[in-house]
Coordinates of C-alpha atoms in Angstrom, one line a residue:
X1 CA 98.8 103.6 65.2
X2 CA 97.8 104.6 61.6
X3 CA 97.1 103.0 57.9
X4 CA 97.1 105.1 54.4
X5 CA 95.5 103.5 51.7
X6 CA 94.9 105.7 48.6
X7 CA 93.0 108.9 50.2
X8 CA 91.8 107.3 53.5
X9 CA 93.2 106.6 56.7
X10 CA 92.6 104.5 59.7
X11 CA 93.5 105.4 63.3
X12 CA 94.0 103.1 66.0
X13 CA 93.9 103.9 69.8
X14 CA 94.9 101.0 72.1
X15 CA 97.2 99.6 74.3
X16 CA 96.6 102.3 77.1
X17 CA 98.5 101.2 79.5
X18 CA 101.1 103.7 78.1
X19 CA 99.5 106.3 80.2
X20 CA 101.0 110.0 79.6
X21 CA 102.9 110.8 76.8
X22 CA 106.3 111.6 78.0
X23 CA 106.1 115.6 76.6
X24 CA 101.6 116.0 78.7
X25 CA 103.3 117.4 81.4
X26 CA 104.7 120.6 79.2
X27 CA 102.3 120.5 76.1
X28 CA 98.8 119.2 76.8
X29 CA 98.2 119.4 72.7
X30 CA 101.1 117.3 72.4
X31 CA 101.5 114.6 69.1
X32 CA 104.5 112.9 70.5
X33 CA 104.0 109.4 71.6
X34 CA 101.6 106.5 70.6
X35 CA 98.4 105.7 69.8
X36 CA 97.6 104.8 73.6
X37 CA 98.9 107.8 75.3
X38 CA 97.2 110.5 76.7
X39 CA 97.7 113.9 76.4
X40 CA 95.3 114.9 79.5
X41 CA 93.6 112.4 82.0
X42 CA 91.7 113.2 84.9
X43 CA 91.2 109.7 87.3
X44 CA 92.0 107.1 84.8
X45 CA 92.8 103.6 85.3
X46 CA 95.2 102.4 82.3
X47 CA 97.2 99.6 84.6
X48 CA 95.0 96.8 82.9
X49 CA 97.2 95.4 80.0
X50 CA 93.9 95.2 77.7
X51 CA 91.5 98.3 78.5
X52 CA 91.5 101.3 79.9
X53 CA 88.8 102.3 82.2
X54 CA 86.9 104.7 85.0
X55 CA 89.3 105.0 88.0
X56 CA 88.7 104.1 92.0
X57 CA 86.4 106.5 93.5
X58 CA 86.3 107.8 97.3
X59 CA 84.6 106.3 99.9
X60 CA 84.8 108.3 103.5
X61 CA 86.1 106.3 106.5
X62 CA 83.3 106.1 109.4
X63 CA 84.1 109.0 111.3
X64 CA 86.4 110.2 108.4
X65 CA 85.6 114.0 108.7
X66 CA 85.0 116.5 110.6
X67 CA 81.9 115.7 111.8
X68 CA 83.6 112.7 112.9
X69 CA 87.0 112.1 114.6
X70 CA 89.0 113.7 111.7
X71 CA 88.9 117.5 112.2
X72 CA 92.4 118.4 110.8
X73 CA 94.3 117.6 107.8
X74 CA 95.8 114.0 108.6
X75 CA 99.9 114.5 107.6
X76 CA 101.0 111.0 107.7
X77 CA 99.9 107.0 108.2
X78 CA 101.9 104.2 109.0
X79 CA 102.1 102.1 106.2
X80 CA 101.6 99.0 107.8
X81 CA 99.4 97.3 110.3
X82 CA 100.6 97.7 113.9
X83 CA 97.7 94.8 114.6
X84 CA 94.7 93.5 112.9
X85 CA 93.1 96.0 111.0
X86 CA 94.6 99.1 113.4
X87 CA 97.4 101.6 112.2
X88 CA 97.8 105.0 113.4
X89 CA 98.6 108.8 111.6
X90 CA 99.2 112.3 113.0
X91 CA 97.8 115.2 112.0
X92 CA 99.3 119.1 112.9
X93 CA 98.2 118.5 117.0
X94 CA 96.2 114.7 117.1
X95 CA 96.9 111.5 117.1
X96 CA 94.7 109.1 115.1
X97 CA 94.0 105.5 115.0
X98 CA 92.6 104.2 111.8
X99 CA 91.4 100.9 110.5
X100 CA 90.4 99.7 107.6
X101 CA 86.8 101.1 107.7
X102 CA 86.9 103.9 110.5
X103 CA 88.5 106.1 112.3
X104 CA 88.5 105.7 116.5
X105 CA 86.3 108.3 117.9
X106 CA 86.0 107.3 121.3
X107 CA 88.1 106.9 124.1
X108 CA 91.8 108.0 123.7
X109 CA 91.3 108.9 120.0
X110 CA 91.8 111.0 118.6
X111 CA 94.4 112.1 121.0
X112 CA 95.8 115.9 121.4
X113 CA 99.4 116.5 122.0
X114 CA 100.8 117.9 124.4
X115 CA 102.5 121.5 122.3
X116 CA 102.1 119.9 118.6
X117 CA 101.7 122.6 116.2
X118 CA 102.6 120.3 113.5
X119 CA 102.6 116.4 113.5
X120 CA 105.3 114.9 111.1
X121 CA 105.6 111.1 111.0
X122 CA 104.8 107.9 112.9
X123 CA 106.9 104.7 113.2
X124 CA 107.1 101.4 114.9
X125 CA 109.7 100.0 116.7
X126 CA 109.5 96.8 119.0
X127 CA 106.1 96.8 120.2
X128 CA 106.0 100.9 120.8
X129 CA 104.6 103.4 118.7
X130 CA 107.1 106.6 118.4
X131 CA 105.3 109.8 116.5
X132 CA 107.2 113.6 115.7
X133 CA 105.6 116.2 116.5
X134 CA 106.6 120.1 116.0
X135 CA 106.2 122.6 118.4
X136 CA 106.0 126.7 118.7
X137 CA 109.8 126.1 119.1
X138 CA 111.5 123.2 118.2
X139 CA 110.3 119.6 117.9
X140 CA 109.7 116.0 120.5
X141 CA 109.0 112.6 119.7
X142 CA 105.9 110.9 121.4
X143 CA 105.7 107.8 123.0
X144 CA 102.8 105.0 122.9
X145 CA 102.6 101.5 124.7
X146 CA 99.8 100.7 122.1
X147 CA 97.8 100.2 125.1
X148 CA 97.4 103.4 127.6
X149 CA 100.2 104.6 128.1
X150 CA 101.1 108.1 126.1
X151 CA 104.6 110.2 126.9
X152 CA 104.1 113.4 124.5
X153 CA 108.1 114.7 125.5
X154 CA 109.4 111.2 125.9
X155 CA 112.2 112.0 123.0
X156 CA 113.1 115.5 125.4
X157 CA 113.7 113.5 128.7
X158 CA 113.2 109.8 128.7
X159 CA 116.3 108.5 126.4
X160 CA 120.0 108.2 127.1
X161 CA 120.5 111.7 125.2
X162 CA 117.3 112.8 125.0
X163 CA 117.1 116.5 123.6
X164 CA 114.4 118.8 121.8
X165 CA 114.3 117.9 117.9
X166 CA 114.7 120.5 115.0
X167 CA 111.5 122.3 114.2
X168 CA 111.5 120.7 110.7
X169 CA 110.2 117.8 108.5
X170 CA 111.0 114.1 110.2
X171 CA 110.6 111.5 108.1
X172 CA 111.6 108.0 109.6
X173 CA 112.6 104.4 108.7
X174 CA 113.0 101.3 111.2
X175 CA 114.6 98.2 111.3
X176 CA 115.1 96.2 113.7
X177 CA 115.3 97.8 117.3
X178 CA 117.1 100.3 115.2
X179 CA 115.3 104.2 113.8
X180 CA 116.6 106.8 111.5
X181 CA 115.1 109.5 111.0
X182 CA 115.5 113.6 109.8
X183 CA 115.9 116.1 112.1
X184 CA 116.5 118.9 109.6
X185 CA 119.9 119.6 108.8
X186 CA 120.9 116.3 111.0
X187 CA 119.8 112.3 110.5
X188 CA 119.1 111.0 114.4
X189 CA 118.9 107.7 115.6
X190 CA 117.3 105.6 118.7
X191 CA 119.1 102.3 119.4
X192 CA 116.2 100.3 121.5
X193 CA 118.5 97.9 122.9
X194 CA 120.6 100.8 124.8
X195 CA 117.4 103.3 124.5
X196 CA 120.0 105.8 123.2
X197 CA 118.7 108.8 121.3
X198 CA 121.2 110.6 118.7
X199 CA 119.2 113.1 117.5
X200 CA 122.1 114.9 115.0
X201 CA 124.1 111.6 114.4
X202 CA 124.9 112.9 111.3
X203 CA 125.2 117.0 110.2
X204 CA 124.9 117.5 106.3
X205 CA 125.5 121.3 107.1
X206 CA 123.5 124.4 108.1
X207 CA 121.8 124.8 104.6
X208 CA 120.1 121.7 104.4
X209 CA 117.3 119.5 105.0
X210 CA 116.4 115.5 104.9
X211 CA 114.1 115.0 102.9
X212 CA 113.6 111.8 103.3
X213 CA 115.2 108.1 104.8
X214 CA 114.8 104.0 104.1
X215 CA 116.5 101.1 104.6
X216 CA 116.9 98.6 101.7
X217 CA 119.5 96.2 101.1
X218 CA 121.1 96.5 104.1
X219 CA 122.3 100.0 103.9
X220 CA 119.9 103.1 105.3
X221 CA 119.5 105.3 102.5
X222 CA 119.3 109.4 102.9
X223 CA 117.7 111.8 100.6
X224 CA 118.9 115.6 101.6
X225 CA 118.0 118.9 100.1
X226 CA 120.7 122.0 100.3
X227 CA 119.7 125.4 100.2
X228 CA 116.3 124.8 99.8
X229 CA 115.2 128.6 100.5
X230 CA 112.1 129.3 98.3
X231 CA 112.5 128.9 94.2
X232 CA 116.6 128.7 94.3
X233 CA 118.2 125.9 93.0
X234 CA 119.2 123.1 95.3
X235 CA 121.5 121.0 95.4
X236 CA 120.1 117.3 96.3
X237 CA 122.0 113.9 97.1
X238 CA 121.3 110.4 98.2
X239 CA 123.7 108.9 100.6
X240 CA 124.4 105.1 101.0
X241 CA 124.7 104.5 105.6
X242 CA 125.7 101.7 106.8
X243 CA 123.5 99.6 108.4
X244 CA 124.3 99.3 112.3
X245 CA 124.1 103.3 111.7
X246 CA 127.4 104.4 114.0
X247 CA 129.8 105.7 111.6
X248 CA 129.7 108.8 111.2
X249 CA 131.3 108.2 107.4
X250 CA 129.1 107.4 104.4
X251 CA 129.3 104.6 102.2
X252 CA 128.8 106.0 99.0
X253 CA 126.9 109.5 97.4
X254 CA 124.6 110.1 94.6
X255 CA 124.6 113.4 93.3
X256 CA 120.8 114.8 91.8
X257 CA 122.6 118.1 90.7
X258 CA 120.6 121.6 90.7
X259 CA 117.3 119.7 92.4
X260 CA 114.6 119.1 94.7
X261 CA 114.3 116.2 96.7
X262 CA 110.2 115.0 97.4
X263 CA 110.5 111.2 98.1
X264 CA 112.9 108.0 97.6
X265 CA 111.1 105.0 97.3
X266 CA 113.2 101.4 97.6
X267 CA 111.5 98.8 95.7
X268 CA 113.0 94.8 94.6
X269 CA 116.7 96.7 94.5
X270 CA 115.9 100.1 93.0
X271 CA 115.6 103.2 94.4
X272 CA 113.1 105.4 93.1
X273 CA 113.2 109.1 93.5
X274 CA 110.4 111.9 92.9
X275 CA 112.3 114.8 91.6
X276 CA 111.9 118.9 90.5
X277 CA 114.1 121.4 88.8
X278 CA 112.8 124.8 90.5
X279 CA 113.6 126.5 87.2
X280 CA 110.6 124.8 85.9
X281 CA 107.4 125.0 86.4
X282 CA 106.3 121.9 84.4
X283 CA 106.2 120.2 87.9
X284 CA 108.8 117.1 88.6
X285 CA 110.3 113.9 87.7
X286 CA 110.3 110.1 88.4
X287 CA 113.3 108.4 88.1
X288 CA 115.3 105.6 89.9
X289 CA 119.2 105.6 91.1
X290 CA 121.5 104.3 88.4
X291 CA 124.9 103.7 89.7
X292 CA 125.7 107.6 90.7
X293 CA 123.6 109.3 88.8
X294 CA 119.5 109.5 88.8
X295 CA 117.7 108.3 85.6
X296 CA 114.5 110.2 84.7
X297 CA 111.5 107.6 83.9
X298 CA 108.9 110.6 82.8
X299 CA 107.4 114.0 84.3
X300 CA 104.3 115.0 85.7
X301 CA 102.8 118.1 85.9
X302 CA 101.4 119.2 89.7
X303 CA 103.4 119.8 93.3
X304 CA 106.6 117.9 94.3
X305 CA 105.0 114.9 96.7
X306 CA 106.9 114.4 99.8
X307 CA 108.4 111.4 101.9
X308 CA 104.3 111.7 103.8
X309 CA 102.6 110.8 100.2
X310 CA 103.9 107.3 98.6
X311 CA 102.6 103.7 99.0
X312 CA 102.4 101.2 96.5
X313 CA 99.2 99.8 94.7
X314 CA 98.9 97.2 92.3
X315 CA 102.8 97.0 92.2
X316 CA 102.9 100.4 91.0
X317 CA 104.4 103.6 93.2
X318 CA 101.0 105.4 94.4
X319 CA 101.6 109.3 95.2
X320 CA 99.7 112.5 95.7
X321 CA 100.1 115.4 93.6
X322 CA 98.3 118.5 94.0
X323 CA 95.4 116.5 95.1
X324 CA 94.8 114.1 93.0
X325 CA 96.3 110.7 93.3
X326 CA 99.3 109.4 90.4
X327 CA 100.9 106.1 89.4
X328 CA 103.9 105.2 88.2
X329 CA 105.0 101.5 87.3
X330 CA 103.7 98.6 85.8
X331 CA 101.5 95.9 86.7
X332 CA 103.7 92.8 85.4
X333 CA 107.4 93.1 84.1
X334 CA 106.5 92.6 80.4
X335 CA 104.2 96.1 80.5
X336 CA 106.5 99.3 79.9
X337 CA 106.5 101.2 82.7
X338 CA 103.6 103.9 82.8
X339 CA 102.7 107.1 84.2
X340 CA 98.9 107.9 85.0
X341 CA 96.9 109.8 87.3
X342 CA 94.5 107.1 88.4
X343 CA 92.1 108.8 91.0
X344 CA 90.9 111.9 92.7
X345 CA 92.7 112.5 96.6
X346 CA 89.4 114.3 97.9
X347 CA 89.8 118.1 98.6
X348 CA 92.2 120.2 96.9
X349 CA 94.8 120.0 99.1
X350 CA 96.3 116.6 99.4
X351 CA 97.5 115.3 103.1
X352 CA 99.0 111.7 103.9
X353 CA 98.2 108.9 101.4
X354 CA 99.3 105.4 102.5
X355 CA 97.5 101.5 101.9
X356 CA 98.5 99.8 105.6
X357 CA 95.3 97.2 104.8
X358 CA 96.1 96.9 101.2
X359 CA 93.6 99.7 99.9
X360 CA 94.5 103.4 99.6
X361 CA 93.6 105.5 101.7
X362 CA 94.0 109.4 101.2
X363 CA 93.5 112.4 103.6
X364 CA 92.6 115.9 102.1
X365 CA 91.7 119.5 103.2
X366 CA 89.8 122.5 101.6
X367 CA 91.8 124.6 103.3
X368 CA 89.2 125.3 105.6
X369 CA 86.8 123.5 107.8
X370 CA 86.5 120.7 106.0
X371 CA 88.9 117.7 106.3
X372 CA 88.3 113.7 105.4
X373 CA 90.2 110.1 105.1
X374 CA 89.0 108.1 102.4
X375 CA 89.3 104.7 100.8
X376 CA 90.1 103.6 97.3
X377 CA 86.0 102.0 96.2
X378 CA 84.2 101.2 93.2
X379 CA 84.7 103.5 90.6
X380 CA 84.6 107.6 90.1
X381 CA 82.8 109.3 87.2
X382 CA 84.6 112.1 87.6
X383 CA 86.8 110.5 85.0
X384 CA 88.2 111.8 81.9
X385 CA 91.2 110.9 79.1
X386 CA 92.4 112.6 75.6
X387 CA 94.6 110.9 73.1
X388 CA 98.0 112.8 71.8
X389 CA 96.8 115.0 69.1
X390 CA 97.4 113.1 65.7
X391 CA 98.1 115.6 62.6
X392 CA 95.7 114.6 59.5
X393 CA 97.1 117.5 56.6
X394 CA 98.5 115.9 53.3
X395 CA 99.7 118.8 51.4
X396 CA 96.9 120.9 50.8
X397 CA 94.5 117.9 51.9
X398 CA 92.8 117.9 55.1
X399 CA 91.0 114.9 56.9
X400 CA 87.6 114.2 56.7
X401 CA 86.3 111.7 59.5
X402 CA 83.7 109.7 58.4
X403 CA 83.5 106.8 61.1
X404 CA 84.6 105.9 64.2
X405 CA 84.3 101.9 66.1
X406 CA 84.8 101.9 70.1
X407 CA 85.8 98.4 71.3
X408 CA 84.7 97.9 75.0
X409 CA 83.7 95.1 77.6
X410 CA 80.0 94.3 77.2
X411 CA 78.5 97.4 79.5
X412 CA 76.8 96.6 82.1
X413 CA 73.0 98.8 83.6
X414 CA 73.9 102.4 84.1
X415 CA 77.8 101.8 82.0
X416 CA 78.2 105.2 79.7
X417 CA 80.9 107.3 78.2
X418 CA 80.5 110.1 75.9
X419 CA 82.8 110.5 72.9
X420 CA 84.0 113.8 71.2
X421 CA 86.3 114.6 68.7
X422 CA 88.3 117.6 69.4
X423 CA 90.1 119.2 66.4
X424 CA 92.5 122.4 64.9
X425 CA 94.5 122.0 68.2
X426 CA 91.4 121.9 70.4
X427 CA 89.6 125.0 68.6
X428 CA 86.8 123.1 67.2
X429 CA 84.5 120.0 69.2
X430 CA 82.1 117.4 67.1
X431 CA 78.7 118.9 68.0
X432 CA 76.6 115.2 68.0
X433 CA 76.2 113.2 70.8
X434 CA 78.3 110.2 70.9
X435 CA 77.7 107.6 73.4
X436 CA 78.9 104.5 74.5
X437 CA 76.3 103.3 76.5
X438 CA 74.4 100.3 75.5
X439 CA 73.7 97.3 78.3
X440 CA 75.3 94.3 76.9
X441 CA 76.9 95.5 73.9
X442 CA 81.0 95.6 72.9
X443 CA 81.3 97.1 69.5
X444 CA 79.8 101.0 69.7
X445 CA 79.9 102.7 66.0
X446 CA 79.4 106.4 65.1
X447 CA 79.2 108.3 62.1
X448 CA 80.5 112.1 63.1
X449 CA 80.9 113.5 59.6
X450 CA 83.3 115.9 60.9
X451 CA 85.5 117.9 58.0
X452 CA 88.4 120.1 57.6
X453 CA 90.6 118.8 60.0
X454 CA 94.0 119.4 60.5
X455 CA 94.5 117.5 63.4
X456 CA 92.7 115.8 66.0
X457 CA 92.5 114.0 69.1
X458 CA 89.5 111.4 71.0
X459 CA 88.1 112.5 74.0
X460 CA 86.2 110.8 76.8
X461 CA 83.9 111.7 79.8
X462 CA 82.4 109.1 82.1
X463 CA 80.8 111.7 83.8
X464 CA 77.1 110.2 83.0
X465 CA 78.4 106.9 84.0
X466 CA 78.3 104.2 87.0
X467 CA 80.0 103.9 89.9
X468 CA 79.3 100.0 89.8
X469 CA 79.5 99.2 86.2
X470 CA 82.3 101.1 84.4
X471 CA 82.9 101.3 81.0
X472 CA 86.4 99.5 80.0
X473 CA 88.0 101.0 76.2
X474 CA 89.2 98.3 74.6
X475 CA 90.1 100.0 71.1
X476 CA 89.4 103.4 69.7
X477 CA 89.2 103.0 65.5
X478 CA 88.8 106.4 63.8
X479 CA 87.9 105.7 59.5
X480 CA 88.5 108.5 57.2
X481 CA 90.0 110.2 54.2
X482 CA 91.4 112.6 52.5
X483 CA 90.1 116.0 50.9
X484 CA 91.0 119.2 49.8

């Protein structure tokens, strides 16, 4: 990252795809880490092993909002196409189909339920479409043909064993004509072949909650929360199932100790798990299942997402926060795993996100009137990324920065970035306009003449730029020296 030579220096900023520093999520003036992590980033795309650049903007669906078909916050989408380019979510009392473009507006969509207060999931299983649903009291699963043919209480009085539901979260994993799924302090299961509903095949006690379920490896796997009552601790666990799901004993337990549960996410063997200590409030952890024990990959700062707000993108996990949209992963196997947050989820308050036609969609809410799906397009402006703060005092010395070199693609029309220095942890901001903006050019020099620096650290806004043509950091070289 740096070079000493007599009294000057040289700083280097690349290899970006190093995303966060590991200690941005507690100390946004943090120094630890190297010279392509960030300390703060606001929609950034670092996935690219050779440049950093602007991340995906939003693009509303066709009758994405409410001046459309989507006039509630959307709480889940089926990751996966039930048939060409058509999938389906739920919101607190509709049923939506979506496709890659739209969102049905006409006919029986968006459909009201029958009593949903709260709509929780939505899974297929052998040409049917099953979605959960709570009510003023207690809970149901609907029924769809996929044709016509809606049954809003099926789960309360079709099944072998049908029975209300627990008024509580219901996330749910298929396979085969077998489904799993929460039913608060109980897993449930329906068997198609005997259309048998279990709804509390397993009880994990009165104090807690599942959190979340998947089947990987032939085993089901369980994510469950314990006394989960406001900010006390927890105590969280992922259970091992067998896969014909009838024993009522558990294969094997791994133990998260004093934590939350949001999400587990099964990917090529590993489990990954989104995380939170509630005696923090630095936000939660990423880590993956290693042997009996969890294994923390890095932090981020922002709400605990739940088993609703995961997909995968670019071979990276893709999960709302807060909402904005994160990443976690890498693009090949030779790239360290990074943490980012790679694009803006719309209103404040983040809904389902999920990528059934291969790009990301995200459903938001102001908390008000306003509500909207979107897709992943282009590239947002609303973009922004710091380095880690690097120190520049030498005994009584302070630095002196007398040039800096930006290394980027060659810009296409309308391609701009401007480049500050902040400095004295953030105090003090280089006052002369620095910008990268030149059409067809790759190497983009300044002179700031900026003195009596402690420390510093590079920041960029591509707030000026395009949507079309984004700018793409190569390098970041900062020349200067020494003085007292």
């Amino acid at each position: 990252m740096a070079s000493v030579k007599d009294d000057s220096f040289i700083i280097e900023f690349e290899k970006f795809y190093q995303g966060y520093s590991q200690m941005a999520a507690f100390n946004s003036l943090t120094e630890h880490g190297g010279g392509g992590q960030a300390s703060v980033m606001t929609n950034m795309d670092v996935l690219a092993a050779d440049y950093m650049t602007q991340g995906p903007g939003l693009s509303t669906l066709t009758n994405g909002d409410q001046d459309g078909a989507v006039d509630e916050l959307i709480n889940y989408i089926l990751d996966k196409a039930v048939s060409d380019d058509k999938t389906y979510g739920i919101g607190p009392t509709k049923l939506f189909e979506i496709s890659a473009a739209s969102v049905a507006n006409a006919g029986d969509f968006p459909r009201t339920i029958t009593g949903a207060t709260d709509g929780s999931s939505v899974a297929l299983l052998k040409g049917k479409l099953y979605y959960f649903f709570n009510k003023s009291s207690n809970a149901d699963i609907g029924q769809f043909d996929l044709s016509s043919t809606f049954d809003d209480n099926w789960g309360s009085t079709v099944p072998t064993g049908a029975a209300a539901l627990q008024d509580a979260p219901h996330p749910v994993a298929t396979k085969e004509d077998l489904m799993v799924f929460g039913n608060g302090r109980y897993v449930g299961t329906y068997t198609d072949a005997t259309t048998t509903l279990a709804p509390s095949k397993l009880d994990f006690g009165n104090d807690a909650i599942v959190a979340d379920v998947a089947f990987q490896g032939n085993q089901w796997i369980i994510a469950v929360n314990s006394g989960v009552s406001g900010t006390n601790k927890n105590s969280s666990n992922i259970f091992l199932w067998g896969a014909d799901a009838t024993s009522s004993i558990l294969d094997d337990e791994t133990g998260a100790g004093p934590q939350k549960i949001g999400f587990i996410y099964p990917i090529d063997g590993t489990i990954f798990v989104a995380y939170q200590d509630l005696t923090t409030t630095s936000g939660f952890k990423i880590g993956f299942v290693n042997g009996r024990k969890i294994t923390a990959l890095g932090y981020y700062a922002g709400a605990l997402p739940t088993f609703a707000q995961k997909t995968m993108f670019r071979d990276t996990i893709l999960f709302f926060a807060a909402g904005l949209t994160y990443s976690a992963g890498a693009m090949v196997e030779s790239l360290p795993l990074q943490l980012s947050q790679i694009a803006d989820g719309g209103y404040a308050t983040g809904g389902a996100i999920a990528a059934p036609f291969g790009t990301p969609m995200v459903a938001s809410t102001d908390g008000g009137s306003n509500h909207k799906l979107a897709n992943f397009a282009n590239y947002g402006v609303n973009c922004t990324w710091k380095s880690i703060v690097v120190p520049t005092l030498r005994g009584r010395e302070r630095g002196y920065i007398d040039e800096i070199i930006v290394v980027t693609n060659a810009l296409g029309a309308g391609a701009s970035c401007a480049l500050t220095v902040e400095y004295n942890q953030g105090v003090s901001s280089s006052t002369n306009t620095m910008t990268i903006a030149t059409t067809g050019k790759t190497r983009h020099k300044f002179t700031p003449g900026i003195g009596d620096v402690e420390d510093f650290r590079v920041a960029l806004d591509f707030s000026g730029g395009s949507t079309t043509n984004p700018v793409k950091i190569r390098k970041i070289i900062v020349l200067g020296n020494y003085r007292e």
